[in-house]
Amino acid sequence: MNNAILIVGCGSIGERHLRCFQRTGRAEVAACDSNAVLLQRVAQQYNVANFIDFRVALAARKYDGIVIATPAHTHVELALAALRHGAAVFIEKPLSTRFDKVDELCTASARLKQFTAVAYVYHVMPWILGARDVLRRGTLGRPLHVSVATGQHFPTFRPAYREIYYTRHESGGGAIQDALTHIANVVEWLVGPTTRLFCDAAHQALEGVTVEDTVNVTARNDNVLVNYALNQFQAPSEMTLLIHCEAGSVRVEGHEQRWSVFRRGAKEWEHHKAAPLERDDIFIAQANAFLDGMRRKPTPLATIAEAAQTLKFNLAALESARSGKAIEIS
Ligand SMILES: NC(=O)c1ccc[n+]([C@@H]2O[C@H](COP(=O)([O-])OP(=O)(O)OC[C@H]3O[C@@H](n4cnc5c(N)ncnc54)[C@H](O)[C@@H]3O)[C@@H](O)[C@H]2O)c1
């Protein structure tokens, strides 16, 4: 039987979720967006039931799952209402822009029986899963040192960046909350939570906004030393993540869709390449993982607790960039 899924917020990523849940063949999808023009276009294009008001959508029928794809400062309130409705809840990243009610959400998600997860989409990328598998097997020993260099030309990927949540920290904007959060979350997933960081950030290039588009972070994830360099103006869209362990190194090149291992004593990298994937393929895999989670199957998706930890990273990075001081994360 198809699962009834409501997509709340059908902008850039919400429309992709709507399309990709439909393409799983396992979901009957409905759309909700407070922008009437956008909603009508999406409803016609995908032939779905549609609601301009979230409360009206909830009153209309019972949903098995609700996807929250609105700007980050609205996620927690909408997720709490979705949990009260009795649905499984899938929340876009970042979990929020502040800690208000995050504890309430964590408690409600632990107490209620519905499945909850956060859409940190790197968790379903085969090259990340491959690297994680190598690390978890333990043959390389403990991770000791991580470095990430990543970036893309944001205006190419998101031409409307001057008109959306991206323009303000309060709505989840800037490079830290929008882009670095994906990488920080995945590093935490691979080597454990961040315990301390220093962040330097600046607006370097993007026209029409003042939020930071360039970030350097030096962090500790307990005993692992971590370094991030990210910008949103460079021409190549690339992500290279290196994890050096006691007995060898793992490298992920997101733009090559591959992960590689270099064991101590080896002469060269041992490469593993995923079958070529389009962006929608990854989001279909993510939608399937959420539907599996609703059926109580194990999934690689980020938990609310993991996303709450990454929210601490985001807020500490913003505070460090403002104050010029290193921040301890409890
Ligand atoms: N995982 C990814 O790769 C990825 C990519 C882009 C964005 N995101 C995240 O997804 C979220 C949305 O980003 P976006 O780029 O789609 O933004 P967007 O501005 O394109 O879309 C947001 C939509 O939400 C609607 N909305 C806002 N409040 C609403 C409410 N209360 N009820 C109903 N609709 C409401 C708006 O009308 C808008 O259409 C953000 O948290 C962002 O960080 C994730």
PDB file of N, CA and C in Angstrom, residues 194-201 216-220 226 312-330:
ATOM      1  N   THR A 194      31.986  17.030  17.182  1.00  0.00           N
ATOM      2  CA  THR A 194      32.925  18.137  17.373  1.00  0.00           C
ATOM      3  C   THR A 194      32.895  18.571  18.839  1.00  0.00           C
ATOM      4  N   THR A 195      34.087  18.806  19.413  1.00  0.00           N
ATOM      5  CA  THR A 195      34.144  19.216  20.815  1.00  0.00           C
ATOM      6  C   THR A 195      34.682  20.646  20.981  1.00  0.00           C
ATOM      7  N   ARG A 196      35.330  21.167  19.930  1.00  0.00           N
ATOM      8  CA  ARG A 196      35.928  22.505  20.029  1.00  0.00           C
ATOM      9  C   ARG A 196      36.180  22.990  18.609  1.00  0.00           C
ATOM     10  N   LEU A 197      35.991  24.302  18.393  1.00  0.00           N
ATOM     11  CA  LEU A 197      36.321  24.806  17.048  1.00  0.00           C
ATOM     12  C   LEU A 197      36.706  26.277  17.085  1.00  0.00           C
ATOM     13  N   PHE A 198      37.461  26.661  16.067  1.00  0.00           N
ATOM     14  CA  PHE A 198      37.738  28.065  15.780  1.00  0.00           C
ATOM     15  C   PHE A 198      37.350  28.297  14.321  1.00  0.00           C
ATOM     16  N   CYS A 199      36.589  29.370  14.088  1.00  0.00           N
ATOM     17  CA  CYS A 199      36.077  29.623  12.731  1.00  0.00           C
ATOM     18  C   CYS A 199      36.431  31.031  12.274  1.00  0.00           C
ATOM     19  N   ASP A 200      36.975  31.123  11.071  1.00  0.00           N
ATOM     20  CA  ASP A 200      37.198  32.410  10.415  1.00  0.00           C
ATOM     21  C   ASP A 200      36.308  32.417   9.174  1.00  0.00           C
ATOM     22  N   ALA A 201      35.501  33.457   9.011  1.00  0.00           N
ATOM     23  CA  ALA A 201      34.564  33.483   7.884  1.00  0.00           C
ATOM     24  C   ALA A 201      34.436  34.904   7.365  1.00  0.00           C
ATOM     25  N   ASN A 216      36.817  29.087   6.933  1.00  0.00           N
ATOM     26  CA  ASN A 216      37.851  28.146   7.386  1.00  0.00           C
ATOM     27  C   ASN A 216      37.530  27.781   8.832  1.00  0.00           C
ATOM     28  N   VAL A 217      37.572  26.491   9.118  1.00  0.00           N
ATOM     29  CA  VAL A 217      37.361  26.042  10.506  1.00  0.00           C
ATOM     30  C   VAL A 217      38.478  25.092  10.884  1.00  0.00           C
ATOM     31  N   THR A 218      39.036  25.304  12.072  1.00  0.00           N
ATOM     32  CA  THR A 218      39.922  24.292  12.629  1.00  0.00           C
ATOM     33  C   THR A 218      39.238  23.752  13.877  1.00  0.00           C
ATOM     34  N   ALA A 219      39.088  22.432  13.931  1.00  0.00           N
ATOM     35  CA  ALA A 219      38.248  21.840  14.986  1.00  0.00           C
ATOM     36  C   ALA A 219      38.923  20.629  15.617  1.00  0.00           C
ATOM     37  N   ARG A 220      38.368  20.243  16.766  1.00  0.00           N
ATOM     38  CA  ARG A 220      38.701  18.969  17.413  1.00  0.00           C
ATOM     39  C   ARG A 220      37.419  18.173  17.511  1.00  0.00           C
ATOM     40  N   VAL A 226      40.640  18.321  13.000  1.00  0.00           N
ATOM     41  CA  VAL A 226      39.861  18.459  11.758  1.00  0.00           C
ATOM     42  C   VAL A 226      40.036  19.867  11.199  1.00  0.00           C
ATOM     43  N   LYS A 312      24.806  22.445  17.068  1.00  0.00           N
ATOM     44  CA  LYS A 312      25.784  23.042  17.998  1.00  0.00           C
ATOM     45  C   LYS A 312      27.025  23.494  17.225  1.00  0.00           C
ATOM     46  N   PHE A 313      27.452  22.667  16.263  1.00  0.00           N
ATOM     47  CA  PHE A 313      28.599  23.051  15.426  1.00  0.00           C
ATOM     48  C   PHE A 313      28.284  24.362  14.708  1.00  0.00           C
ATOM     49  N   ASN A 314      27.110  24.436  14.040  1.00  0.00           N
ATOM     50  CA  ASN A 314      26.762  25.637  13.257  1.00  0.00           C
ATOM     51  C   ASN A 314      26.806  26.883  14.138  1.00  0.00           C
ATOM     52  N   LEU A 315      26.167  26.787  15.320  1.00  0.00           N
ATOM     53  CA  LEU A 315      26.058  27.971  16.181  1.00  0.00           C
ATOM     54  C   LEU A 315      27.410  28.343  16.768  1.00  0.00           C
ATOM     55  N   ALA A 316      28.234  27.329  17.099  1.00  0.00           N
ATOM     56  CA  ALA A 316      29.576  27.610  17.606  1.00  0.00           C
ATOM     57  C   ALA A 316      30.424  28.269  16.516  1.00  0.00           C
ATOM     58  N   ALA A 317      30.280  27.808  15.269  1.00  0.00           N
ATOM     59  CA  ALA A 317      31.057  28.404  14.166  1.00  0.00           C
ATOM     60  C   ALA A 317      30.659  29.865  13.969  1.00  0.00           C
ATOM     61  N   LEU A 318      29.354  30.143  14.023  1.00  0.00           N
ATOM     62  CA  LEU A 318      28.894  31.533  13.867  1.00  0.00           C
ATOM     63  C   LEU A 318      29.428  32.404  15.009  1.00  0.00           C
ATOM     64  N   GLU A 319      29.367  31.841  16.228  1.00  0.00           N
ATOM     65  CA  GLU A 319      29.833  32.609  17.397  1.00  0.00           C
ATOM     66  C   GLU A 319      31.342  32.858  17.321  1.00  0.00           C
ATOM     67  N   SER A 320      32.085  31.839  16.909  1.00  0.00           N
ATOM     68  CA  SER A 320      33.536  31.987  16.798  1.00  0.00           C
ATOM     69  C   SER A 320      33.894  33.020  15.736  1.00  0.00           C
ATOM     70  N   ALA A 321      33.191  32.975  14.594  1.00  0.00           N
ATOM     71  CA  ALA A 321      33.467  33.942  13.520  1.00  0.00           C
ATOM     72  C   ALA A 321      33.185  35.366  13.995  1.00  0.00           C
ATOM     73  N   ARG A 322      32.143  35.525  14.834  1.00  0.00           N
ATOM     74  CA  ARG A 322      31.783  36.854  15.358  1.00  0.00           C
ATOM     75  C   ARG A 322      32.789  37.338  16.386  1.00  0.00           C
ATOM     76  N   SER A 323      33.170  36.433  17.312  1.00  0.00           N
ATOM     77  CA  SER A 323      33.965  36.851  18.477  1.00  0.00           C
ATOM     78  C   SER A 323      35.463  36.744  18.251  1.00  0.00           C
ATOM     79  N   GLY A 324      35.870  35.949  17.253  1.00  0.00           N
ATOM     80  CA  GLY A 324      37.298  35.717  17.044  1.00  0.00           C
ATOM     81  C   GLY A 324      37.897  34.775  18.077  1.00  0.00           C
ATOM     82  N   LYS A 325      37.028  34.046  18.811  1.00  0.00           N
ATOM     83  CA  LYS A 325      37.514  33.143  19.867  1.00  0.00           C
ATOM     84  C   LYS A 325      37.188  31.680  19.522  1.00  0.00           C
ATOM     85  N   ALA A 326      37.994  30.780  20.071  1.00  0.00           N
ATOM     86  CA  ALA A 326      37.669  29.350  19.949  1.00  0.00           C
ATOM     87  C   ALA A 326      36.486  29.040  20.873  1.00  0.00           C
ATOM     88  N   ILE A 327      35.633  28.109  20.458  1.00  0.00           N
ATOM     89  CA  ILE A 327      34.429  27.769  21.239  1.00  0.00           C
ATOM     90  C   ILE A 327      34.465  26.286  21.613  1.00  0.00           C
ATOM     91  N   GLU A 328      34.218  26.011  22.907  1.00  0.00           N
ATOM     92  CA  GLU A 328      34.085  24.617  23.365  1.00  0.00           C
ATOM     93  C   GLU A 328      32.645  24.184  23.123  1.00  0.00           C
ATOM     94  N   ILE A 329      32.444  22.945  22.663  1.00  0.00           N
ATOM     95  CA  ILE A 329      31.093  22.419  22.446  1.00  0.00           C
ATOM     96  C   ILE A 329      30.875  21.269  23.418  1.00  0.00           C
ATOM     97  N   SER A 330      29.862  21.414  24.267  1.00  0.00           N
ATOM     98  CA  SER A 330      29.642  20.390  25.300  1.00  0.00           C
ATOM     99  C   SER A 330      28.903  19.209  24.688  1.00  0.00           C
TER     100      SER A 330
END
